[in-house]
Amino acid sequence: MISIFNGWMINVSQIEPFFLDANTLRQAIAIYFAIFPLAATSYIVFKSTAFLVTSLVSSRLILAVALCYLTVPAFNSLLMGFLGFNILLFIFILIFVSKTRGILFPAFILFFALVLFLIGYGGWAFHIVWYCNLIVTANKSGRQLRSALDSFDAAMISLTGIGAVGLAVGWIMGGFSR
């Protein structure tokens, strides 16, 4: 569901890029959203922990910057359904993280998002919620796939394929929504 939302959101967002055509940038962002779990497999090739950490941090940084380019489209029933799902997922993620890792970090993120929303920056609060949902869902899904498939590589490739299919469905839905 998150991947479908991502594909839909990428396709219907108004993007004003600095250096590329808007459609080309949308397509590049969609491709990156599909393949970003593969950054974790760089350890297989380079066998360097430093390179693995660098690739993971840079991958998530690129993802965060890509999210900043995407704007929330005009409100409609599909957007409200996706937003409701994202907020519900965000609440479950905060509960899960607070049970497993402690309350401090989820409380900080929730406080920061609420402050942004209350002072009139709801779009930025939405981007924070979206980013947290995307990263935590990808991490949790990757862990579950790794234990089910007994292979980290197979888990990341499966996660990439599942994400790409979801993005494609969302992209098609976005084409109908324009």
CSV table of N, CA, C and O in Angstrom, one decimal, residues 101-169:
chain,number,residue,atom,x,y,z
A,101,ARG,N,12.2,0.1,21.1
A,101,ARG,CA,13.4,0.9,21.2
A,101,ARG,C,13.3,2.0,22.3
A,101,ARG,O,14.3,2.7,22.6
A,102,GLY,N,12.1,2.3,22.8
A,102,GLY,CA,12.0,3.3,23.8
A,102,GLY,C,11.1,4.4,23.3
A,102,GLY,O,10.8,4.5,22.1
A,103,ILE,N,10.7,5.3,24.1
A,103,ILE,CA,9.7,6.3,23.8
A,103,ILE,C,10.3,7.7,23.3
A,103,ILE,O,9.7,8.5,22.7
A,104,LEU,N,11.6,7.9,23.6
A,104,LEU,CA,12.2,9.2,23.3
A,104,LEU,C,12.2,9.6,21.9
A,104,LEU,O,11.7,10.7,21.5
A,105,PHE,N,12.7,8.8,21.0
A,105,PHE,CA,12.7,9.2,19.6
A,105,PHE,C,11.3,9.3,18.9
A,105,PHE,O,11.1,10.3,18.2
A,106,PRO,N,10.4,8.3,19.2
A,106,PRO,CA,9.1,8.5,18.6
A,106,PRO,C,8.4,9.7,19.1
A,106,PRO,O,7.7,10.4,18.4
A,107,ALA,N,8.6,10.0,20.4
A,107,ALA,CA,8.0,11.2,21.0
A,107,ALA,C,8.5,12.5,20.4
A,107,ALA,O,7.8,13.4,20.1
A,108,PHE,N,9.8,12.5,20.1
A,108,PHE,CA,10.4,13.7,19.4
A,108,PHE,C,9.9,13.8,18.0
A,108,PHE,O,9.5,15.0,17.6
A,109,ILE,N,9.8,12.8,17.3
A,109,ILE,CA,9.2,12.9,15.9
A,109,ILE,C,7.8,13.3,15.9
A,109,ILE,O,7.4,14.2,15.1
A,110,LEU,N,7.0,12.8,16.8
A,110,LEU,CA,5.6,13.1,16.9
A,110,LEU,C,5.5,14.6,17.3
A,110,LEU,O,4.7,15.4,16.7
A,111,PHE,N,6.3,15.0,18.3
A,111,PHE,CA,6.2,16.4,18.7
A,111,PHE,C,6.6,17.4,17.6
A,111,PHE,O,6.0,18.4,17.3
A,112,PHE,N,7.7,17.0,16.9
A,112,PHE,CA,8.2,17.8,15.8
A,112,PHE,C,7.1,18.0,14.7
A,112,PHE,O,6.9,19.0,14.1
A,113,ALA,N,6.5,16.8,14.3
A,113,ALA,CA,5.5,16.8,13.3
A,113,ALA,C,4.3,17.6,13.7
A,113,ALA,O,3.7,18.4,12.9
A,114,LEU,N,3.9,17.5,15.0
A,114,LEU,CA,2.7,18.3,15.5
A,114,LEU,C,3.0,19.8,15.5
A,114,LEU,O,2.1,20.6,15.1
A,115,VAL,N,4.2,20.1,15.9
A,115,VAL,CA,4.5,21.5,16.0
A,115,VAL,C,4.5,22.1,14.5
A,115,VAL,O,4.0,23.2,14.3
A,116,LEU,N,5.1,21.4,13.6
A,116,LEU,CA,5.1,21.9,12.2
A,116,LEU,C,3.7,22.0,11.7
A,116,LEU,O,3.3,23.0,11.0
A,117,PHE,N,2.8,21.1,12.0
A,117,PHE,CA,1.4,21.1,11.6
A,117,PHE,C,0.7,22.3,12.2
A,117,PHE,O,-0.1,23.0,11.5
A,118,LEU,N,0.9,22.5,13.5
A,118,LEU,CA,0.2,23.6,14.2
A,118,LEU,C,0.6,25.0,13.8
A,118,LEU,O,-0.2,25.9,13.9
A,119,ILE,N,1.9,25.1,13.4
A,119,ILE,CA,2.3,26.5,13.0
A,119,ILE,C,2.1,26.7,11.5
A,119,ILE,O,2.6,27.8,11.0
A,120,GLY,N,1.5,25.8,10.8
A,120,GLY,CA,1.1,26.1,9.5
A,120,GLY,C,1.9,25.4,8.4
A,120,GLY,O,1.8,25.7,7.2
A,121,TYR,N,2.8,24.5,8.8
A,121,TYR,CA,3.7,23.8,7.9
A,121,TYR,C,3.2,22.3,7.8
A,121,TYR,O,4.0,21.4,7.9
A,122,GLY,N,2.0,22.1,7.5
A,122,GLY,CA,1.4,20.8,7.4
A,122,GLY,C,2.0,19.9,6.3
A,122,GLY,O,2.2,18.7,6.5
A,123,GLY,N,2.4,20.6,5.3
A,123,GLY,CA,3.1,19.8,4.2
A,123,GLY,C,4.4,19.2,4.6
A,123,GLY,O,4.7,18.1,4.3
A,124,TRP,N,5.2,20.0,5.4
A,124,TRP,CA,6.5,19.5,5.9
A,124,TRP,C,6.2,18.4,6.9
A,124,TRP,O,6.9,17.4,7.0
A,125,ALA,N,5.2,18.5,7.8
A,125,ALA,CA,4.8,17.5,8.7
A,125,ALA,C,4.4,16.2,8.0
A,125,ALA,O,4.8,15.1,8.4
A,126,PHE,N,3.7,16.4,6.9
A,126,PHE,CA,3.3,15.2,6.1
A,126,PHE,C,4.5,14.5,5.5
A,126,PHE,O,4.6,13.3,5.5
A,127,HIS,N,5.5,15.3,5.0
A,127,HIS,CA,6.7,14.7,4.5
A,127,HIS,C,7.5,13.9,5.5
A,127,HIS,O,8.1,12.9,5.2
A,128,ILE,N,7.5,14.4,6.8
A,128,ILE,CA,8.2,13.7,7.8
A,128,ILE,C,7.5,12.4,8.1
A,128,ILE,O,8.1,11.3,8.3
A,129,VAL,N,6.2,12.4,8.2
A,129,VAL,CA,5.4,11.2,8.4
A,129,VAL,C,5.6,10.2,7.3
A,129,VAL,O,5.8,9.0,7.5
A,130,TRP,N,5.6,10.7,6.0
A,130,TRP,CA,5.8,9.9,4.9
A,130,TRP,C,7.2,9.2,4.9
A,130,TRP,O,7.3,8.0,4.6
A,131,TYR,N,8.2,10.0,5.2
A,131,TYR,CA,9.6,9.5,5.2
A,131,TYR,C,9.7,8.4,6.3
A,131,TYR,O,10.3,7.3,6.1
A,132,CYS,N,9.2,8.7,7.5
A,132,CYS,CA,9.3,7.7,8.6
A,132,CYS,C,8.5,6.4,8.2
A,132,CYS,O,9.0,5.3,8.5
A,133,ASN,N,7.4,6.6,7.6
A,133,ASN,CA,6.6,5.4,7.2
A,133,ASN,C,7.4,4.6,6.2
A,133,ASN,O,7.5,3.3,6.3
A,134,LEU,N,8.0,5.2,5.2
A,134,LEU,CA,8.7,4.6,4.2
A,134,LEU,C,9.9,3.8,4.7
A,134,LEU,O,10.1,2.7,4.4
A,135,ILE,N,10.7,4.5,5.5
A,135,ILE,CA,12.0,3.9,6.0
A,135,ILE,C,11.7,2.8,7.0
A,135,ILE,O,12.3,1.7,6.8
A,136,VAL,N,10.8,3.0,7.9
A,136,VAL,CA,10.6,2.0,8.9
A,136,VAL,C,9.9,0.8,8.3
A,136,VAL,O,10.2,-0.4,8.6
A,137,THR,N,8.9,1.0,7.4
A,137,THR,CA,8.3,-0.1,6.7
A,137,THR,C,9.3,-0.9,5.9
A,137,THR,O,9.2,-2.1,5.9
A,138,ALA,N,10.1,-0.2,5.1
A,138,ALA,CA,11.1,-0.9,4.3
A,138,ALA,C,12.1,-1.8,5.2
A,138,ALA,O,12.4,-2.9,4.9
A,139,ASN,N,12.5,-1.2,6.4
A,139,ASN,CA,13.4,-1.9,7.3
A,139,ASN,C,12.7,-3.1,7.9
A,139,ASN,O,13.3,-4.2,7.9
A,140,LYS,N,11.5,-2.9,8.3
A,140,LYS,CA,10.7,-4.1,9.0
A,140,LYS,C,10.4,-5.1,7.9
A,140,LYS,O,10.5,-6.3,8.2
A,141,SER,N,10.0,-4.7,6.7
A,141,SER,CA,9.7,-5.7,5.7
A,141,SER,C,11.0,-6.5,5.3
A,141,SER,O,10.9,-7.7,5.0
A,142,GLY,N,12.1,-5.8,5.2
A,142,GLY,CA,13.4,-6.4,4.8
A,142,GLY,C,13.8,-7.4,5.9
A,142,GLY,O,14.2,-8.5,5.5
A,143,ARG,N,13.6,-7.1,7.2
A,143,ARG,CA,13.9,-8.1,8.2
A,143,ARG,C,13.0,-9.3,8.2
A,143,ARG,O,13.5,-10.4,8.3
A,144,GLN,N,11.7,-9.1,7.9
A,144,GLN,CA,10.8,-10.2,7.8
A,144,GLN,C,11.1,-11.1,6.6
A,144,GLN,O,11.0,-12.3,6.7
A,145,LEU,N,11.4,-10.5,5.5
A,145,LEU,CA,11.7,-11.2,4.3
A,145,LEU,C,13.0,-12.0,4.5
A,145,LEU,O,13.2,-13.1,4.0
A,146,ARG,N,14.0,-11.3,5.1
A,146,ARG,CA,15.3,-12.0,5.3
A,146,ARG,C,15.1,-13.3,6.2
A,146,ARG,O,15.7,-14.3,5.9
A,147,SER,N,14.3,-13.2,7.2
A,147,SER,CA,14.1,-14.4,8.0
A,147,SER,C,13.2,-15.4,7.3
A,147,SER,O,13.4,-16.6,7.4
A,148,ALA,N,12.3,-15.0,6.4
A,148,ALA,CA,11.5,-16.0,5.7
A,148,ALA,C,12.3,-16.6,4.5
A,148,ALA,O,12.1,-17.8,4.3
A,149,LEU,N,13.1,-15.9,3.9
A,149,LEU,CA,13.9,-16.4,2.7
A,149,LEU,C,15.3,-16.9,3.1
A,149,LEU,O,16.0,-17.5,2.3
A,150,ASP,N,15.7,-16.7,4.4
A,150,ASP,CA,17.0,-17.1,4.8
A,150,ASP,C,18.2,-16.5,4.0
A,150,ASP,O,19.2,-17.1,3.9
A,151,SER,N,17.9,-15.4,3.4
A,151,SER,CA,19.0,-14.8,2.5
A,151,SER,C,18.7,-13.3,2.5
A,151,SER,O,17.6,-12.8,2.1
A,152,PHE,N,19.7,-12.5,2.9
A,152,PHE,CA,19.6,-11.1,2.8
A,152,PHE,C,19.5,-10.6,1.4
A,152,PHE,O,18.6,-9.7,1.1
A,153,ASP,N,20.3,-11.1,0.5
A,153,ASP,CA,20.2,-10.7,-0.9
A,153,ASP,C,18.8,-10.9,-1.5
A,153,ASP,O,18.3,-10.1,-2.2
A,154,ALA,N,18.3,-12.1,-1.3
A,154,ALA,CA,17.0,-12.5,-1.8
A,154,ALA,C,15.9,-11.6,-1.2
A,154,ALA,O,15.0,-11.1,-1.9
A,155,ALA,N,16.1,-11.2,0.1
A,155,ALA,CA,15.1,-10.3,0.7
A,155,ALA,C,15.1,-8.9,0.1
A,155,ALA,O,14.1,-8.4,-0.2
A,156,MET,N,16.3,-8.4,-0.2
A,156,MET,CA,16.4,-7.1,-0.8
A,156,MET,C,15.9,-7.0,-2.2
A,156,MET,O,15.2,-6.1,-2.6
A,157,ILE,N,16.2,-8.1,-3.0
A,157,ILE,CA,15.7,-8.2,-4.3
A,157,ILE,C,14.2,-8.3,-4.3
A,157,ILE,O,13.5,-7.7,-5.1
A,158,SER,N,13.7,-9.1,-3.4
A,158,SER,CA,12.2,-9.3,-3.3
A,158,SER,C,11.5,-8.0,-2.9
A,158,SER,O,10.5,-7.6,-3.5
A,159,LEU,N,12.1,-7.3,-1.9
A,159,LEU,CA,11.6,-6.0,-1.5
A,159,LEU,C,11.6,-5.0,-2.6
A,159,LEU,O,10.6,-4.2,-2.8
A,160,THR,N,12.7,-5.0,-3.4
A,160,THR,CA,12.7,-4.1,-4.6
A,160,THR,C,11.7,-4.4,-5.6
A,160,THR,O,11.0,-3.5,-6.1
A,161,GLY,N,11.5,-5.7,-5.9
A,161,GLY,CA,10.4,-6.1,-6.9
A,161,GLY,C,9.0,-5.8,-6.4
A,161,GLY,O,8.2,-5.3,-7.1
A,162,ILE,N,8.8,-6.0,-5.1
A,162,ILE,CA,7.4,-5.7,-4.5
A,162,ILE,C,7.2,-4.2,-4.6
A,162,ILE,O,6.1,-3.7,-5.0
A,163,GLY,N,8.2,-3.4,-4.2
A,163,GLY,CA,8.1,-2.0,-4.3
A,163,GLY,C,7.9,-1.5,-5.7
A,163,GLY,O,7.1,-0.6,-5.9
A,164,ALA,N,8.6,-2.1,-6.6
A,164,ALA,CA,8.5,-1.6,-8.0
A,164,ALA,C,7.1,-1.9,-8.6
A,164,ALA,O,6.5,-1.1,-9.3
A,165,VAL,N,6.5,-3.1,-8.2
A,165,VAL,CA,5.2,-3.4,-8.7
A,165,VAL,C,4.2,-2.4,-8.1
A,165,VAL,O,3.3,-1.9,-8.7
A,166,GLY,N,4.3,-2.1,-6.8
A,166,GLY,CA,3.4,-1.2,-6.1
A,166,GLY,C,3.5,0.2,-6.7
A,166,GLY,O,2.5,0.9,-6.9
A,167,LEU,N,4.8,0.6,-7.0
A,167,LEU,CA,5.0,2.0,-7.6
A,167,LEU,C,4.3,2.0,-9.0
A,167,LEU,O,3.8,3.0,-9.3
A,168,ALA,N,4.4,0.9,-9.7
A,168,ALA,CA,3.8,0.9,-11.1
A,168,ALA,C,2.3,1.0,-11.0
A,168,ALA,O,1.7,1.8,-11.8
A,169,VAL,N,1.7,0.3,-10.1
A,169,VAL,CA,0.2,0.4,-9.9
A,169,VAL,C,-0.1,1.8,-9.5
A,169,VAL,O,-1.1,2.4,-10.0
